[in-house]
Amino acid sequence: MAALDPLRYEVIAVGITKSGRWILYPDDATSLAIVDGILPEVPESAVSVQLSVDPTSPGLLVGGESRALDVVFPVLHGPWGEDGTVQGLMELAGVPYVGSGVLASAAAMDKPVTKTLLSAAGLEVGTWVTVPASESAGAAADRVIAELSLPVFVKPARAGSSRGITKATVKADVISAIEQARKHDPKVIVESAVVGAREIECGVLVDDAGRPRVSVCAEIKVAPGFEYYDFDAKYLSDGAELIVPAALSDDEIAAVQRAAVEAFVALGCEGLARVDFFLTHDGKLIVNEVNTMPGFTPISMFPQMFQASGMTYPDIVDALIADALRRGSGLRPSP
Ligand SMILES: Nc1ncnc2c1ncn2[C@@H]1O[C@H](COP(=O)(O)OP(=O)(O)O)[C@@H](O)[C@H]1O
Ligand SMILES: [Mg+2]
């Protein structure tokens, strides 16, 4: 919100409360900052708004009035935000929106679906199994140990921000990790841990003809004391160092950037994405995941990578809004 030029944009800020209500949020970016480790919250006590899905009277309904919308920037993470559901609502409402459409958003949110599509496109994704809700955690743990090498990462299939993820080294831990992941999602994925690899990320942002363009590559170095890049390390503490650009050879950079575009195209992403990789000591590049609405605070990796590539933060936001307006809404031309 702070990056949007007030001479060019009129911002209507809409917040979603914990109970799921949409409210009119004060157009005040400072109240949304994370201060002293305290995450901001959208207040329940505010004016309700609804997006009209009646194409004959479109807009945002506030009280009895309707306010016209040119474009929506869905700055949302996780299920019911980044997974195609809100994108579907925008489609029904006929409002253009920033970023990927319904299919790419849903595919990138779901880790097993992402891996299936990326491996079909020839990208390396590591070894993994899914655990359906119908399987007992004990039976699943036996299957995991037979099929994968320990340690493993147990994750909700569709969560994000490292929520519900556990690294497990022995069978008892695999069972409790599956139970933990199930608190977030009935569908669970278990992956072999990629041991001792570097975590490398690359941003993709479309140009003014809608073609994917890559950023410099960056590296996440998890601090000692953190076993992996967990929620605290991501948002609340100094648990990780973001190195932009990453120290990589020209060949490694080319391979990461090529794979980032291939992953973007394979899922049919639009607008932007951050593609996350593991680079093993023997030089193997494994795609971990594709984030269709990557972290976007001024200190987040995605804006930092494009800033290191020569854009300003407002340039990035302008480019995304221009892309959404150019595309409009309706059925997607790809993949
Ligand atoms: N298979 C794996 N091997 C090694 N580390 C992993 C693996 N999967 C996840 N991690 C660690 O856990 C973090 C969060 O996992 P990730 O799949 O990116 O979840 P999220 O979608 O919540 O960001 C990664 O950034 C990495 O540090
Ligand atoms: Mg991640």
PDB file of N, CA and C in Angstrom, residues 63-135:
ATOM      1  N   GLY A  63     -21.783  -1.331   2.882  1.00  0.00           N
ATOM      2  CA  GLY A  63     -23.092  -0.858   3.322  1.00  0.00           C
ATOM      3  C   GLY A  63     -24.048  -1.008   2.144  1.00  0.00           C
ATOM      4  N   GLY A  64     -24.812   0.028   1.842  1.00  0.00           N
ATOM      5  CA  GLY A  64     -25.718  -0.057   0.698  1.00  0.00           C
ATOM      6  C   GLY A  64     -25.079   0.379  -0.614  1.00  0.00           C
ATOM      7  N   GLU A  65     -23.812   0.839  -0.554  1.00  0.00           N
ATOM      8  CA  GLU A  65     -23.171   1.414  -1.741  1.00  0.00           C
ATOM      9  C   GLU A  65     -22.294   0.387  -2.452  1.00  0.00           C
ATOM     10  N   SER A  66     -22.053   0.648  -3.725  1.00  0.00           N
ATOM     11  CA  SER A  66     -21.130  -0.203  -4.467  1.00  0.00           C
ATOM     12  C   SER A  66     -19.960   0.645  -4.953  1.00  0.00           C
ATOM     13  N   ARG A  67     -18.732   0.169  -4.697  1.00  0.00           N
ATOM     14  CA  ARG A  67     -17.556   0.913  -5.166  1.00  0.00           C
ATOM     15  C   ARG A  67     -16.900   0.117  -6.283  1.00  0.00           C
ATOM     16  N   ALA A  68     -16.617   0.818  -7.383  1.00  0.00           N
ATOM     17  CA  ALA A  68     -16.041   0.136  -8.552  1.00  0.00           C
ATOM     18  C   ALA A  68     -14.593  -0.285  -8.259  1.00  0.00           C
ATOM     19  N   LEU A  69     -14.216  -1.439  -8.809  1.00  0.00           N
ATOM     20  CA  LEU A  69     -12.834  -1.922  -8.668  1.00  0.00           C
ATOM     21  C   LEU A  69     -12.258  -2.133 -10.058  1.00  0.00           C
ATOM     22  N   ASP A  70     -11.044  -1.645 -10.295  1.00  0.00           N
ATOM     23  CA  ASP A  70     -10.384  -1.903 -11.575  1.00  0.00           C
ATOM     24  C   ASP A  70      -9.572  -3.186 -11.523  1.00  0.00           C
ATOM     25  N   VAL A  71      -8.964  -3.441 -10.359  1.00  0.00           N
ATOM     26  CA  VAL A  71      -8.066  -4.586 -10.230  1.00  0.00           C
ATOM     27  C   VAL A  71      -7.931  -4.932  -8.755  1.00  0.00           C
ATOM     28  N   VAL A  72      -7.750  -6.220  -8.483  1.00  0.00           N
ATOM     29  CA  VAL A  72      -7.527  -6.679  -7.107  1.00  0.00           C
ATOM     30  C   VAL A  72      -6.097  -7.212  -6.996  1.00  0.00           C
ATOM     31  N   PHE A  73      -5.429  -6.862  -5.923  1.00  0.00           N
ATOM     32  CA  PHE A  73      -4.094  -7.413  -5.632  1.00  0.00           C
ATOM     33  C   PHE A  73      -4.266  -8.342  -4.433  1.00  0.00           C
ATOM     34  N   PRO A  74      -4.413  -9.635  -4.671  1.00  0.00           N
ATOM     35  CA  PRO A  74      -4.682 -10.552  -3.548  1.00  0.00           C
ATOM     36  C   PRO A  74      -3.404 -10.870  -2.766  1.00  0.00           C
ATOM     37  N   VAL A  75      -3.102 -10.011  -1.806  1.00  0.00           N
ATOM     38  CA  VAL A  75      -1.871 -10.198  -1.015  1.00  0.00           C
ATOM     39  C   VAL A  75      -2.189 -11.196   0.099  1.00  0.00           C
ATOM     40  N   LEU A  76      -2.279 -12.454  -0.283  1.00  0.00           N
ATOM     41  CA  LEU A  76      -2.743 -13.495   0.635  1.00  0.00           C
ATOM     42  C   LEU A  76      -1.859 -14.717   0.490  1.00  0.00           C
ATOM     43  N   HIS A  77      -1.642 -15.387   1.622  1.00  0.00           N
ATOM     44  CA  HIS A  77      -0.879 -16.633   1.623  1.00  0.00           C
ATOM     45  C   HIS A  77      -1.806 -17.795   1.968  1.00  0.00           C
ATOM     46  N   GLY A  78      -1.481 -18.959   1.446  1.00  0.00           N
ATOM     47  CA  GLY A  78      -2.095 -20.184   1.948  1.00  0.00           C
ATOM     48  C   GLY A  78      -3.483 -20.469   1.403  1.00  0.00           C
ATOM     49  N   PRO A  79      -4.132 -21.515   1.984  1.00  0.00           N
ATOM     50  CA  PRO A  79      -5.460 -21.912   1.523  1.00  0.00           C
ATOM     51  C   PRO A  79      -6.449 -20.751   1.612  1.00  0.00           C
ATOM     52  N   TRP A  80      -7.394 -20.714   0.749  1.00  0.00           N
ATOM     53  CA  TRP A  80      -8.425 -19.657   0.628  1.00  0.00           C
ATOM     54  C   TRP A  80      -7.785 -18.284   0.413  1.00  0.00           C
ATOM     55  N   GLY A  81      -6.706 -18.238  -0.339  1.00  0.00           N
ATOM     56  CA  GLY A  81      -6.040 -16.970  -0.583  1.00  0.00           C
ATOM     57  C   GLY A  81      -5.097 -17.088  -1.759  1.00  0.00           C
ATOM     58  N   GLU A  82      -4.231 -18.121  -1.647  1.00  0.00           N
ATOM     59  CA  GLU A  82      -3.179 -18.289  -2.654  1.00  0.00           C
ATOM     60  C   GLU A  82      -3.445 -19.563  -3.466  1.00  0.00           C
ATOM     61  N   ASP A  83      -4.578 -20.215  -3.208  1.00  0.00           N
ATOM     62  CA  ASP A  83      -4.786 -21.566  -3.748  1.00  0.00           C
ATOM     63  C   ASP A  83      -5.844 -21.630  -4.848  1.00  0.00           C
ATOM     64  N   GLY A  84      -6.197 -20.479  -5.426  1.00  0.00           N
ATOM     65  CA  GLY A  84      -7.155 -20.505  -6.526  1.00  0.00           C
ATOM     66  C   GLY A  84      -8.581 -20.201  -6.111  1.00  0.00           C
ATOM     67  N   THR A  85      -8.876 -20.264  -4.806  1.00  0.00           N
ATOM     68  CA  THR A  85     -10.267 -20.046  -4.393  1.00  0.00           C
ATOM     69  C   THR A  85     -10.652 -18.576  -4.524  1.00  0.00           C
ATOM     70  N   VAL A  86      -9.824 -17.692  -3.953  1.00  0.00           N
ATOM     71  CA  VAL A  86     -10.097 -16.255  -4.091  1.00  0.00           C
ATOM     72  C   VAL A  86      -9.984 -15.852  -5.570  1.00  0.00           C
ATOM     73  N   GLN A  87      -9.041 -16.480  -6.269  1.00  0.00           N
ATOM     74  CA  GLN A  87      -8.892 -16.200  -7.698  1.00  0.00           C
ATOM     75  C   GLN A  87     -10.177 -16.575  -8.444  1.00  0.00           C
ATOM     76  N   GLY A  88     -10.811 -17.675  -8.038  1.00  0.00           N
ATOM     77  CA  GLY A  88     -12.076 -18.071  -8.656  1.00  0.00           C
ATOM     78  C   GLY A  88     -13.183 -17.052  -8.377  1.00  0.00           C
ATOM     79  N   LEU A  89     -13.156 -16.511  -7.171  1.00  0.00           N
ATOM     80  CA  LEU A  89     -14.143 -15.480  -6.827  1.00  0.00           C
ATOM     81  C   LEU A  89     -13.970 -14.248  -7.723  1.00  0.00           C
ATOM     82  N   MET A  90     -12.716 -13.858  -7.962  1.00  0.00           N
ATOM     83  CA  MET A  90     -12.449 -12.707  -8.851  1.00  0.00           C
ATOM     84  C   MET A  90     -12.935 -13.002 -10.268  1.00  0.00           C
ATOM     85  N   GLU A  91     -12.764 -14.247 -10.692  1.00  0.00           N
ATOM     86  CA  GLU A  91     -13.237 -14.629 -12.031  1.00  0.00           C
ATOM     87  C   GLU A  91     -14.754 -14.474 -12.119  1.00  0.00           C
ATOM     88  N   LEU A  92     -15.450 -14.979 -11.082  1.00  0.00           N
ATOM     89  CA  LEU A  92     -16.914 -14.869 -11.079  1.00  0.00           C
ATOM     90  C   LEU A  92     -17.342 -13.411 -11.059  1.00  0.00           C
ATOM     91  N   ALA A  93     -16.571 -12.589 -10.345  1.00  0.00           N
ATOM     92  CA  ALA A  93     -16.902 -11.169 -10.246  1.00  0.00           C
ATOM     93  C   ALA A  93     -16.483 -10.400 -11.499  1.00  0.00           C
ATOM     94  N   GLY A  94     -15.667 -11.044 -12.344  1.00  0.00           N
ATOM     95  CA  GLY A  94     -15.211 -10.374 -13.561  1.00  0.00           C
ATOM     96  C   GLY A  94     -14.189  -9.274 -13.303  1.00  0.00           C
ATOM     97  N   VAL A  95     -13.461  -9.378 -12.190  1.00  0.00           N
ATOM     98  CA  VAL A  95     -12.456  -8.349 -11.856  1.00  0.00           C
ATOM     99  C   VAL A  95     -11.057  -8.887 -12.156  1.00  0.00           C
ATOM    100  N   PRO A  96     -10.241  -8.135 -12.890  1.00  0.00           N
ATOM    101  CA  PRO A  96      -8.846  -8.561 -13.091  1.00  0.00           C
ATOM    102  C   PRO A  96      -8.102  -8.599 -11.750  1.00  0.00           C
ATOM    103  N   TYR A  97      -7.123  -9.501 -11.636  1.00  0.00           N
ATOM    104  CA  TYR A  97      -6.362  -9.584 -10.382  1.00  0.00           C
ATOM    105  C   TYR A  97      -4.921  -9.925 -10.681  1.00  0.00           C
ATOM    106  N   VAL A  98      -4.062  -9.524  -9.764  1.00  0.00           N
ATOM    107  CA  VAL A  98      -2.621  -9.743  -9.902  1.00  0.00           C
ATOM    108  C   VAL A  98      -2.303 -11.231  -9.709  1.00  0.00           C
ATOM    109  N   GLY A  99      -1.395 -11.729 -10.539  1.00  0.00           N
ATOM    110  CA  GLY A  99      -0.827 -13.057 -10.310  1.00  0.00           C
ATOM    111  C   GLY A  99      -1.553 -14.168 -11.023  1.00  0.00           C
ATOM    112  N   SER A 100      -1.253 -15.388 -10.573  1.00  0.00           N
ATOM    113  CA  SER A 100      -1.726 -16.586 -11.249  1.00  0.00           C
ATOM    114  C   SER A 100      -3.233 -16.755 -11.155  1.00  0.00           C
ATOM    115  N   GLY A 101      -3.771 -17.457 -12.139  1.00  0.00           N
ATOM    116  CA  GLY A 101      -5.188 -17.777 -12.185  1.00  0.00           C
ATOM    117  C   GLY A 101      -5.530 -18.961 -11.286  1.00  0.00           C
ATOM    118  N   VAL A 102      -6.724 -19.493 -11.486  1.00  0.00           N
ATOM    119  CA  VAL A 102      -7.262 -20.537 -10.613  1.00  0.00           C
ATOM    120  C   VAL A 102      -6.395 -21.803 -10.669  1.00  0.00           C
ATOM    121  N   LEU A 103      -6.120 -22.291 -11.872  1.00  0.00           N
ATOM    122  CA  LEU A 103      -5.429 -23.578 -12.000  1.00  0.00           C
ATOM    123  C   LEU A 103      -4.004 -23.509 -11.465  1.00  0.00           C
ATOM    124  N   ALA A 104      -3.238 -22.500 -11.895  1.00  0.00           N
ATOM    125  CA  ALA A 104      -1.836 -22.415 -11.457  1.00  0.00           C
ATOM    126  C   ALA A 104      -1.758 -22.181  -9.952  1.00  0.00           C
ATOM    127  N   SER A 105      -2.666 -21.356  -9.424  1.00  0.00           N
ATOM    128  CA  SER A 105      -2.653 -21.093  -7.979  1.00  0.00           C
ATOM    129  C   SER A 105      -2.915 -22.393  -7.212  1.00  0.00           C
ATOM    130  N   ALA A 106      -3.911 -23.147  -7.667  1.00  0.00           N
ATOM    131  CA  ALA A 106      -4.260 -24.400  -6.974  1.00  0.00           C
ATOM    132  C   ALA A 106      -3.134 -25.426  -7.117  1.00  0.00           C
ATOM    133  N   ALA A 107      -2.564 -25.506  -8.314  1.00  0.00           N
ATOM    134  CA  ALA A 107      -1.504 -26.509  -8.548  1.00  0.00           C
ATOM    135  C   ALA A 107      -0.264 -26.189  -7.717  1.00  0.00           C
ATOM    136  N   ALA A 108       0.089 -24.909  -7.608  1.00  0.00           N
ATOM    137  CA  ALA A 108       1.305 -24.548  -6.877  1.00  0.00           C
ATOM    138  C   ALA A 108       1.101 -24.656  -5.371  1.00  0.00           C
ATOM    139  N   MET A 109      -0.142 -24.535  -4.917  1.00  0.00           N
ATOM    140  CA  MET A 109      -0.425 -24.633  -3.481  1.00  0.00           C
ATOM    141  C   MET A 109      -0.308 -26.074  -3.006  1.00  0.00           C
ATOM    142  N   ASP A 110      -0.599 -27.009  -3.901  1.00  0.00           N
ATOM    143  CA  ASP A 110      -0.678 -28.421  -3.535  1.00  0.00           C
ATOM    144  C   ASP A 110       0.658 -29.081  -3.880  1.00  0.00           C
ATOM    145  N   LYS A 111       1.434 -29.433  -2.853  1.00  0.00           N
ATOM    146  CA  LYS A 111       2.799 -29.902  -3.107  1.00  0.00           C
ATOM    147  C   LYS A 111       2.866 -31.176  -3.967  1.00  0.00           C
ATOM    148  N   PRO A 112       2.025 -32.212  -3.710  1.00  0.00           N
ATOM    149  CA  PRO A 112       2.088 -33.381  -4.598  1.00  0.00           C
ATOM    150  C   PRO A 112       1.712 -33.048  -6.045  1.00  0.00           C
ATOM    151  N   VAL A 113       0.717 -32.190  -6.246  1.00  0.00           N
ATOM    152  CA  VAL A 113       0.325 -31.821  -7.611  1.00  0.00           C
ATOM    153  C   VAL A 113       1.468 -31.043  -8.282  1.00  0.00           C
ATOM    154  N   THR A 114       2.082 -30.126  -7.551  1.00  0.00           N
ATOM    155  CA  THR A 114       3.225 -29.375  -8.098  1.00  0.00           C
ATOM    156  C   THR A 114       4.304 -30.343  -8.579  1.00  0.00           C
ATOM    157  N   LYS A 115       4.664 -31.294  -7.708  1.00  0.00           N
ATOM    158  CA  LYS A 115       5.768 -32.199  -8.056  1.00  0.00           C
ATOM    159  C   LYS A 115       5.411 -33.061  -9.254  1.00  0.00           C
ATOM    160  N   THR A 116       4.164 -33.516  -9.324  1.00  0.00           N
ATOM    161  CA  THR A 116       3.745 -34.352 -10.454  1.00  0.00           C
ATOM    162  C   THR A 116       3.864 -33.565 -11.761  1.00  0.00           C
ATOM    163  N   LEU A 117       3.391 -32.326 -11.757  1.00  0.00           N
ATOM    164  CA  LEU A 117       3.442 -31.522 -12.990  1.00  0.00           C
ATOM    165  C   LEU A 117       4.882 -31.153 -13.344  1.00  0.00           C
ATOM    166  N   LEU A 118       5.678 -30.797 -12.335  1.00  0.00           N
ATOM    167  CA  LEU A 118       7.057 -30.393 -12.640  1.00  0.00           C
ATOM    168  C   LEU A 118       7.876 -31.582 -13.118  1.00  0.00           C
ATOM    169  N   SER A 119       7.671 -32.762 -12.522  1.00  0.00           N
ATOM    170  CA  SER A 119       8.479 -33.886 -13.005  1.00  0.00           C
ATOM    171  C   SER A 119       8.038 -34.292 -14.402  1.00  0.00           C
ATOM    172  N   ALA A 120       6.743 -34.118 -14.724  1.00  0.00           N
ATOM    173  CA  ALA A 120       6.292 -34.394 -16.105  1.00  0.00           C
ATOM    174  C   ALA A 120       6.947 -33.432 -17.092  1.00  0.00           C
ATOM    175  N   ALA A 121       7.323 -32.240 -16.596  1.00  0.00           N
ATOM    176  CA  ALA A 121       7.985 -31.255 -17.465  1.00  0.00           C
ATOM    177  C   ALA A 121       9.502 -31.452 -17.461  1.00  0.00           C
ATOM    178  N   GLY A 122       9.981 -32.517 -16.818  1.00  0.00           N
ATOM    179  CA  GLY A 122      11.408 -32.839 -16.866  1.00  0.00           C
ATOM    180  C   GLY A 122      12.237 -32.201 -15.766  1.00  0.00           C
ATOM    181  N   LEU A 123      11.584 -31.614 -14.767  1.00  0.00           N
ATOM    182  CA  LEU A 123      12.343 -31.005 -13.673  1.00  0.00           C
ATOM    183  C   LEU A 123      12.511 -32.006 -12.532  1.00  0.00           C
ATOM    184  N   GLU A 124      13.636 -31.887 -11.826  1.00  0.00           N
ATOM    185  CA  GLU A 124      13.940 -32.770 -10.692  1.00  0.00           C
ATOM    186  C   GLU A 124      13.166 -32.281  -9.458  1.00  0.00           C
ATOM    187  N   VAL A 125      12.452 -33.181  -8.767  1.00  0.00           N
ATOM    188  CA  VAL A 125      11.658 -32.749  -7.604  1.00  0.00           C
ATOM    189  C   VAL A 125      11.915 -33.542  -6.322  1.00  0.00           C
ATOM    190  N   GLY A 126      12.893 -34.445  -6.315  1.00  0.00           N
ATOM    191  CA  GLY A 126      13.129 -35.226  -5.092  1.00  0.00           C
ATOM    192  C   GLY A 126      12.147 -36.378  -4.966  1.00  0.00           C
ATOM    193  N   THR A 127      12.301 -37.173  -3.890  1.00  0.00           N
ATOM    194  CA  THR A 127      11.417 -38.330  -3.718  1.00  0.00           C
ATOM    195  C   THR A 127      10.398 -38.030  -2.627  1.00  0.00           C
ATOM    196  N   TRP A 128       9.194 -38.539  -2.820  1.00  0.00           N
ATOM    197  CA  TRP A 128       8.095 -38.162  -1.929  1.00  0.00           C
ATOM    198  C   TRP A 128       6.982 -39.192  -2.029  1.00  0.00           C
ATOM    199  N   VAL A 129       6.132 -39.222  -1.013  1.00  0.00           N
ATOM    200  CA  VAL A 129       4.889 -40.012  -1.076  1.00  0.00           C
ATOM    201  C   VAL A 129       3.768 -39.156  -0.481  1.00  0.00           C
ATOM    202  N   THR A 130       2.541 -39.406  -0.915  1.00  0.00           N
ATOM    203  CA  THR A 130       1.424 -38.729  -0.264  1.00  0.00           C
ATOM    204  C   THR A 130       0.791 -39.692   0.732  1.00  0.00           C
ATOM    205  N   VAL A 131       0.217 -39.119   1.778  1.00  0.00           N
ATOM    206  CA  VAL A 131      -0.495 -39.907   2.777  1.00  0.00           C
ATOM    207  C   VAL A 131      -1.945 -39.434   2.767  1.00  0.00           C
ATOM    208  N   PRO A 132      -2.852 -40.278   2.259  1.00  0.00           N
ATOM    209  CA  PRO A 132      -4.251 -39.871   2.231  1.00  0.00           C
ATOM    210  C   PRO A 132      -4.867 -39.914   3.619  1.00  0.00           C
ATOM    211  N   ALA A 133      -5.966 -39.195   3.799  1.00  0.00           N
ATOM    212  CA  ALA A 133      -6.639 -39.129   5.098  1.00  0.00           C
ATOM    213  C   ALA A 133      -7.108 -40.507   5.556  1.00  0.00           C
ATOM    214  N   SER A 134      -7.363 -41.412   4.593  1.00  0.00           N
ATOM    215  CA  SER A 134      -7.917 -42.725   4.940  1.00  0.00           C
ATOM    216  C   SER A 134      -6.867 -43.677   5.530  1.00  0.00           C
ATOM    217  N   GLU A 135      -5.577 -43.332   5.427  1.00  0.00           N
ATOM    218  CA  GLU A 135      -4.534 -44.250   5.894  1.00  0.00           C
ATOM    219  C   GLU A 135      -4.155 -43.911   7.337  1.00  0.00           C
TER     220      GLU A 135
END
